[in-house]
Structures are given as structure tokens and as C-alpha cells.
Short mmCIF file of C-alpha atoms and ligand atoms in Angstrom, two decimals:
data_model
loop_
_atom_site.label_atom_id
_atom_site.label_comp_id
_atom_site.label_asym_id
_atom_site.label_seq_id
_atom_site.Cartn_x
_atom_site.Cartn_y
_atom_site.Cartn_z
CA ARG A 1 -23.57 19.23 -17.66
CA ASP A 2 -26.83 18.62 -20.33
CA ARG A 3 -24.20 17.30 -23.37
CA LEU A 4 -22.84 14.59 -20.47
CA LYS A 5 -26.09 13.92 -19.47
CA GLN A 6 -26.64 12.98 -23.69
CA LYS A 7 -22.89 11.66 -23.45
CA SER A 8 -23.60 9.22 -21.28
CA ALA A 9 -27.29 8.18 -21.78
CA SER A 10 -26.54 5.66 -24.17
CA VAL A 11 -24.38 3.67 -21.29
CA LEU A 12 -25.97 1.63 -18.36
CA THR A 13 -27.89 3.17 -16.19
CA THR A 14 -29.43 0.49 -14.40
CA PRO A 15 -27.75 -3.40 -13.08
CA THR A 16 -27.98 -5.95 -15.63
CA MET A 17 -30.74 -8.56 -16.38
CA SER A 18 -28.92 -11.61 -14.21
CA ALA A 19 -27.04 -9.17 -11.53
CA ILE A 20 -30.21 -8.78 -10.23
CA GLU A 21 -31.69 -13.20 -10.64
CA HIS A 22 -28.11 -13.06 -7.86
CA ARG A 23 -28.32 -14.92 -4.88
CA LEU A 24 -26.26 -11.98 -3.62
CA TRP A 25 -28.76 -8.82 -4.93
CA PRO A 26 -30.21 -7.70 -2.31
CA GLU A 27 -26.68 -7.54 -0.14
CA ILE A 28 -24.53 -5.62 -3.48
CA GLU A 29 -27.90 -2.67 -4.15
CA LYS A 30 -27.77 -2.56 -0.22
CA ILE A 31 -23.98 -2.11 0.15
CA THR A 32 -23.39 -0.66 -2.48
CA MET A 33 -26.21 2.56 -1.77
CA GLU A 34 -24.59 2.19 1.36
CA GLN A 35 -21.04 2.62 0.19
CA LEU A 36 -22.60 6.21 -1.60
CA HIS A 37 -24.46 8.07 0.66
CA TYR A 38 -21.20 7.29 3.40
CA ALA A 39 -18.82 8.21 0.51
CA ARG A 40 -20.78 12.31 -1.01
CA LEU A 41 -21.12 12.48 3.39
CA GLY A 42 -17.40 14.08 3.30
CA VAL A 43 -14.95 14.67 5.12
CA GLY A 44 -16.36 17.41 7.61
CA ALA A 45 -17.94 15.77 10.55
CA GLY A 46 -16.77 12.29 11.86
CA GLY A 47 -13.72 12.52 12.90
CA TRP A 48 -12.12 12.37 10.40
CA GLN A 49 -7.88 12.86 10.74
CA LEU A 50 -5.94 13.99 7.64
CA PHE A 51 -3.16 11.87 7.42
CA ALA A 52 -1.74 11.83 3.76
CA GLU A 53 -1.64 15.05 1.26
CA ASP A 54 -0.22 15.45 -1.68
CA GLY A 55 -1.02 17.80 -4.70
CA ASP A 56 -5.18 17.42 -5.46
CA MET A 57 -5.01 14.44 -2.78
CA ARG A 58 -6.39 14.47 0.79
CA MET A 59 -6.40 10.92 2.73
CA TYR A 60 -7.62 10.57 6.21
CA ARG A 61 -8.39 8.09 9.14
CA ARG A 62 -10.43 7.12 11.55
CA GLU A 63 -8.68 5.71 14.46
CA GLU A 64 -11.00 2.22 15.34
CA GLU A 65 -11.00 -1.02 16.44
CA ALA A 66 -12.64 -4.11 16.28
CA ASP A 67 -12.39 -7.54 19.20
CA GLY A 68 -8.13 -6.15 19.26
CA LEU A 69 -7.40 -5.36 15.45
CA VAL A 70 -7.07 -1.92 13.93
CA VAL A 71 -10.11 -1.39 11.71
CA ASP A 72 -9.04 2.18 10.61
CA PRO A 73 -11.61 3.94 8.49
CA LEU A 74 -10.38 5.71 5.45
CA LYS A 75 -11.37 8.25 3.27
CA ALA A 76 -9.52 9.66 0.66
CA CYS A 77 -10.40 12.66 -2.07
CA HIS A 78 -8.38 13.64 -4.64
CA VAL A 79 -8.60 15.26 -8.14
CA VAL A 80 -7.57 13.83 -11.73
CA LYS A 81 -7.87 15.60 -14.98
CA GLY A 82 -7.67 14.10 -18.35
CA VAL A 83 -10.12 11.03 -17.56
CA THR A 84 -14.04 10.38 -16.77
CA GLY A 85 -15.76 8.89 -14.52
CA HIS A 86 -16.77 5.99 -16.29
CA GLU A 87 -13.28 5.26 -17.50
CA VAL A 88 -11.89 5.05 -13.49
CA CYS A 89 -14.65 3.20 -12.67
CA GLU A 90 -13.75 0.59 -15.47
CA ILE A 91 -10.01 -0.07 -14.86
CA PHE A 92 -10.51 0.09 -10.94
CA PHE A 93 -13.24 -2.22 -11.53
CA SER A 94 -12.06 -4.10 -14.97
CA PRO A 95 -9.89 -7.58 -13.92
CA GLU A 96 -7.48 -7.02 -17.17
CA TYR A 97 -6.00 -3.15 -15.58
CA ARG A 98 -5.79 -4.61 -12.21
CA THR A 99 -1.32 -6.06 -11.98
CA GLY A 100 -1.00 -2.63 -13.70
CA TRP A 101 -1.80 -0.71 -10.88
CA GLU A 102 -2.96 -3.54 -7.46
CA ALA A 103 0.98 -3.45 -6.51
CA THR A 104 -0.11 -4.22 -3.01
CA LEU A 105 -1.25 -7.87 -5.08
CA GLU A 106 0.05 -11.53 -5.57
CA ASP A 107 -2.36 -13.44 -6.45
CA MET A 108 -5.71 -12.42 -8.63
CA ILE A 109 -8.84 -15.36 -10.03
CA VAL A 110 -12.35 -13.98 -10.80
CA VAL A 111 -14.29 -17.33 -9.53
CA GLU A 112 -17.59 -16.17 -10.48
CA LYS A 113 -18.88 -13.97 -13.66
CA VAL A 114 -22.33 -12.66 -12.32
CA SER A 115 -22.96 -10.13 -14.27
CA LYS A 116 -21.03 -8.18 -16.77
CA ASP A 117 -20.80 -5.71 -13.34
CA THR A 118 -20.22 -7.61 -11.45
CA LEU A 119 -17.47 -10.29 -10.68
CA ILE A 120 -16.21 -12.19 -7.61
CA PHE A 121 -12.28 -12.11 -6.98
CA LEU A 122 -10.10 -13.51 -4.26
CA GLN A 123 -6.82 -11.69 -4.47
CA THR A 124 -3.62 -13.11 -2.22
CA HIS A 125 -1.63 -10.41 -1.38
CA LYS A 126 1.97 -9.67 -0.47
CA ARG A 127 3.10 -10.64 3.15
CA ILE A 128 3.40 -8.28 5.94
CA TRP A 129 5.88 -9.40 8.39
CA PRO A 130 5.65 -10.46 11.11
CA ALA A 131 2.59 -11.39 10.02
CA SER A 132 0.65 -14.38 8.10
CA GLN A 133 -0.26 -13.29 3.98
CA ARG A 134 -3.81 -12.63 3.52
CA ASP A 135 -6.17 -13.38 0.65
CA ALA A 136 -9.92 -11.36 0.31
CA LEU A 137 -12.78 -13.39 -1.53
CA PHE A 138 -15.00 -10.37 -2.37
CA TRP A 139 -17.52 -9.02 -5.09
CA SER A 140 -17.23 -6.25 -7.28
CA HIS A 141 -19.59 -4.24 -9.03
CA MET A 142 -19.99 -1.30 -10.58
CA ARG A 143 -22.76 0.66 -12.67
CA ARG A 144 -23.76 4.08 -12.79
CA VAL A 145 -25.67 6.06 -10.59
CA SER A 146 -28.40 8.43 -10.26
CA ASP A 147 -29.62 10.56 -7.13
CA ASP A 148 -32.63 13.01 -8.46
CA GLN A 149 -33.09 14.56 -4.89
CA ASP A 150 -29.89 16.47 -5.79
CA PRO A 151 -29.26 18.54 -8.70
CA ASP A 152 -24.96 18.03 -8.52
CA ALA A 153 -25.51 14.18 -8.29
CA HIS A 154 -24.85 14.36 -11.65
CA ASP A 155 -22.64 11.96 -13.95
CA LEU A 156 -21.94 9.42 -11.05
CA TRP A 157 -20.46 5.87 -11.45
CA ILE A 158 -19.20 3.61 -8.46
CA VAL A 159 -17.01 0.53 -7.62
CA CYS A 160 -18.49 -1.19 -4.80
CA ASN A 161 -15.80 -4.46 -2.99
CA HIS A 162 -17.47 -5.98 -0.20
CA SER A 163 -16.48 -8.85 1.45
CA THR A 164 -18.26 -12.84 0.66
CA GLU A 165 -18.17 -16.69 1.17
CA HIS A 166 -18.05 -18.88 -1.93
CA PRO A 167 -18.35 -23.08 -0.61
CA ASP A 168 -15.42 -23.41 -3.25
CA TYR A 169 -12.65 -21.06 -0.60
CA PRO A 170 -13.35 -21.05 2.55
CA PRO A 171 -10.98 -19.51 5.02
CA ASN A 172 -8.14 -19.69 6.71
CA THR A 173 -7.37 -23.49 5.40
CA GLY A 174 -4.28 -22.25 3.95
CA LYS A 175 -0.82 -20.27 4.83
CA CYS A 176 -3.35 -17.47 4.18
CA VAL A 177 -5.88 -15.48 7.11
CA ARG A 178 -9.02 -14.25 5.21
CA VAL A 179 -9.17 -10.55 5.64
CA TYR A 180 -12.37 -8.12 5.39
CA LEU A 181 -12.86 -5.15 3.71
CA THR A 182 -15.85 -2.68 2.11
CA VAL A 183 -14.67 -0.45 -0.06
CA CYS A 184 -16.03 1.90 -2.62
CA LEU A 185 -14.86 4.37 -5.54
CA VAL A 186 -16.86 6.95 -6.81
CA CYS A 187 -16.69 8.77 -9.79
CA GLN A 188 -17.94 12.56 -11.49
CA THR A 189 -17.14 13.98 -14.56
CA PHE A 190 -16.80 17.95 -15.53
CA ILE A 191 -16.17 19.55 -18.22
CA ASP A 192 -14.68 22.98 -18.46
CA PRO A 193 -15.20 25.16 -20.13
CA PRO A 194 -18.91 23.46 -21.60
CA LYS A 195 -19.01 25.03 -24.79
CA ASP A 196 -21.14 23.99 -27.00
CA GLU A 197 -19.97 23.71 -30.17
CA ASP A 198 -15.93 23.01 -29.43
CA GLU A 199 -15.40 18.86 -29.71
CA ILE A 200 -14.83 17.59 -26.06
CA LYS A 201 -11.24 16.91 -24.81
CA ARG A 202 -9.22 15.43 -22.61
CA GLU A 203 -8.03 18.86 -21.61
CA ASN A 204 -11.25 20.00 -21.15
CA ILE A 205 -11.83 16.80 -18.35
CA THR A 206 -11.50 17.04 -14.64
CA CYS A 207 -12.84 13.05 -12.83
CA LYS A 208 -13.60 13.68 -8.77
CA ILE A 209 -12.73 10.60 -7.06
CA THR A 210 -13.27 9.28 -3.87
CA TYR A 211 -12.23 6.48 -2.65
CA CYS A 212 -13.07 4.53 1.03
CA SER A 213 -12.13 1.66 2.46
CA VAL A 214 -12.69 -0.42 6.04
CA VAL A 215 -10.37 -3.42 6.01
CA ASN A 216 -10.43 -5.72 8.97
CA PRO A 217 -6.94 -8.09 8.93
CA GLY A 218 -9.55 -10.85 10.13
CA GLY A 219 -6.59 -11.94 12.38
CA TRP A 220 -3.37 -11.45 14.08
CA ALA A 221 -1.10 -8.77 13.38
CA PRO A 222 0.27 -5.36 15.35
CA ALA A 223 -1.79 -2.71 15.11
CA SER A 224 1.48 -0.36 15.15
CA VAL A 225 2.92 -2.24 11.49
CA LEU A 226 -0.58 -2.18 10.01
CA ARG A 227 -0.43 1.65 9.75
CA ALA A 228 2.08 2.27 9.18
CA VAL A 229 2.09 -0.08 6.31
CA TYR A 230 -0.84 1.64 5.39
CA LYS A 231 -0.37 5.10 6.04
CA ARG A 232 2.48 4.23 3.53
CA GLU A 233 0.33 1.65 0.97
CA TYR A 234 -3.23 3.96 0.37
CA PRO A 235 -1.48 6.58 -1.02
CA LYS A 236 0.88 5.26 -2.84
CA PHE A 237 -1.92 2.59 -4.19
CA LEU A 238 -4.34 5.62 -5.34
CA LYS A 239 -0.71 7.87 -7.29
CA ARG A 240 -0.14 4.66 -8.83
CA PHE A 241 -3.49 4.08 -9.59
CA THR A 242 -4.49 7.22 -11.40
CA SER A 243 -1.33 7.75 -12.68
CA PHE A 244 -1.82 4.34 -14.91
CA CYS A 245 -5.23 5.81 -15.53
CA ILE A 246 -4.34 9.02 -17.35
CA ASP A 247 -2.18 6.22 -19.20
CA GLN A 248 -4.74 3.66 -20.20
CA CYS A 249 -6.97 6.64 -21.92
CA LYS A 250 -4.40 9.30 -22.94
CA ALA A 251 -4.51 8.02 -26.79
CA LYS A 252 -8.47 6.19 -26.78
CA PRO A 253 -10.97 8.39 -27.15
CA ILE A 254 -12.68 9.30 -24.40
CA THR A 255 -15.59 7.49 -22.57
CA PHE A 256 -18.90 9.44 -20.45
O1 LIG B 1 -8.93 -0.68 -3.44
C1 LIG B 1 -8.05 -2.10 -4.03
N1 LIG B 1 -7.70 -2.21 -4.66
C2 LIG B 1 -9.41 -3.69 -4.98
C3 LIG B 1 -7.85 -4.34 -6.20
O2 LIG B 1 -7.73 -4.85 -5.66
C4 LIG B 1 -9.61 -4.00 -3.49
C5 LIG B 1 -8.48 -5.06 -3.21
C6 LIG B 1 -8.81 -4.06 -2.16
C7 LIG B 1 -7.55 -5.24 -0.75
C8 LIG B 1 -7.20 -4.27 1.32
C9 LIG B 1 -6.56 -4.63 1.49
C10 LIG B 1 -5.47 -5.69 1.85
C11 LIG B 1 -4.75 -6.62 1.88
C12 LIG B 1 -3.46 -6.70 2.09
C13 LIG B 1 -1.92 -6.57 2.50
C14 LIG B 1 -1.38 -5.29 2.44
C15 LIG B 1 -0.21 -5.78 2.03
C16 LIG B 1 0.90 -5.03 1.98
C17 LIG B 1 2.61 -5.07 0.92
C18 LIG B 1 3.62 -3.81 1.29
C19 LIG B 1 5.18 -4.92 0.96
O3 LIG B 1 -10.59 -3.16 -3.20
C20 LIG B 1 -6.89 -0.43 -3.15
C21 LIG B 1 -6.29 -0.87 -1.84
C22 LIG B 1 -4.83 -0.59 -1.96
C23 LIG B 1 -4.31 -1.63 0.17
C24 LIG B 1 -3.46 -0.26 0.47
C25 LIG B 1 -3.23 -1.81 1.57
C26 LIG B 1 -3.88 -1.46 2.56
C27 LIG B 1 -3.13 -2.29 3.89
C28 LIG B 1 -4.47 -2.68 5.01
C29 LIG B 1 -3.65 -3.47 6.29
C30 LIG B 1 -4.92 -4.75 5.56
C31 LIG B 1 -4.01 -5.51 7.51
C32 LIG B 1 -3.49 -6.47 6.89
C33 LIG B 1 -3.07 -7.51 7.69
C34 LIG B 1 -1.28 -7.63 7.41
#
């Protein structure tokens, strides 16, 4: 654990200055910290139902509706060997990797670069028949977080995505209906066995991942179709994303 602390000491522990000065900053700070707290609550309480399981991956949902639309919250956990939380978050955050793992994506642009750790994305996603095609406009913020209250909370990284507005990209003007999302990916690195002299290799690293998501479809979409689609697509996403991370990292030096 001390070695992890030393390894992480050189990386960003606070958000970058230009992000703090941005008009969206108070919201980004508030939602990111709320999502971190929410992710770490676990699934013991809160009526979570297991709907998918594969190896170390578990996916839970709660059936919820808002104005007649399915908005089921999702919470998933996974354990991945050979990658660090920093590496996994970097791949989830960075636009350059997205087409490599995001199977529902049709198109993506970066609308605004707030800072090196905060971007605003506009994405169009594949259409689900018989509903209209969807797009999503959201800020995405990545950072390393620490929690002095919890001694186990070492080397935590988070990426938080949350819907926003932009005057140049108003919703529901073209063929797409806009979805509204709050998503977070929280990762923690563990090293085993903790030998002091040996160099840490990829085989000694484990990353614990928690992924939480709430997507409001923004307009009509049949509940049964939507639930069938997410039950198939979320496990597909997490398996594809984590194998993509392993593949991307295996030949590279470890980034703590
Ligand atoms: O978190 C994920 N990806 C991030 C980077 O892209 C980001 C994006 C979230 C997108 C949220 C879904 C947007 C609508 C998707 C339409 C589904 C197309 C399915 C096509 C099947 C052929 O945070 C990973 C996201 C993994 C998404 C899994 C699918 C979730 C379906 C949820 C239903 C949304 C309502 C659609 C209404 C028609």
C-alpha cells in the first residue's frame, strides 16, 4: 500500500486549474463526489436485483420509471487482472479509445475541451427498433480521489459522465431524441503479493471496478424492448471494455 502511495504521488490528485475555472465546475465537483459515494455504497441495501453474472462480473438493477419511461438504475462490479485503476479510467475517458470498445456508438465528437481531465462529448448511438435513434451530450471528468476517512480507500480513480446542455447542440432538433445519463466508473488497484524488493509486474496487479449508470431514454421507447436491450448490452459492454483494457495495456509499462 505504501508502494502504491509512492507510485501515485506523481500523478494528479486534484482537478486541473482550467477545470476549476469553468462555468460547469460546481456541478462537476458535486455530481462526481456524489457518484463516488453512491458507487461505494455497494449492493447490500437498496433493493438491487442481480440480472447478469459471468466470472467475477456481477450486474444489478432496480426497476424504476419516471413519467412512464424506464430509467432502471444499474450497478455492476468486476475484477480485472493485469491493469491499474488509472489505466482503466484513462481508457474509459479518452476519446481516442472509444470506438475500440463502445459497441452502441455510431458517432462521437468532442464539443469542448474544458481541461485535460474534463471533456464535453456529443455521441449518437445505434437505433433500437422501433424507437427513434438517440444522442447524448455530456461532460466527462476523470480524477484520482482520496478519502482520509476510510483507510481502505487508497488509489481510487473515477470517471463521471453527466448530461449537460450546449447552445450549439440543442436537443431533439434532428432525427435523434436526446437521452439523459449519469454514469460513473470507479476503479481501485490492489497489488499481490506485496513484496518490497521485487519489481511489480502486471501479473501482480488487480483492478476492482464499479460501474453505475442511470439513463433516461428522453422520449417514447417500449419498456419491454428497452429492458431486453440493456440486459444484453450492459454485460456485453463491461466484458468488451475490460478485455479491451487488458489488450491495450499488456505490452505497455504500468501506469499507477
Ligand atoms: O458508459 C458507457 N459509455 C460511455 C461512453 O460512451 C457513456 C455513454 C453512455 C451511453 C448511454 C446509452 C445511450 C443510448 C444507447 C442506445 C442503445 C443502443 C443499443 C444498440 C443495440 C444494437 O457513459 C457504456 C454504455 C453501455 C450502454 C449499454 C446500453 C444501454 C441501453 C440503455 C437504454 C437507453 C435508452 C435507449 C432508448 C431507445
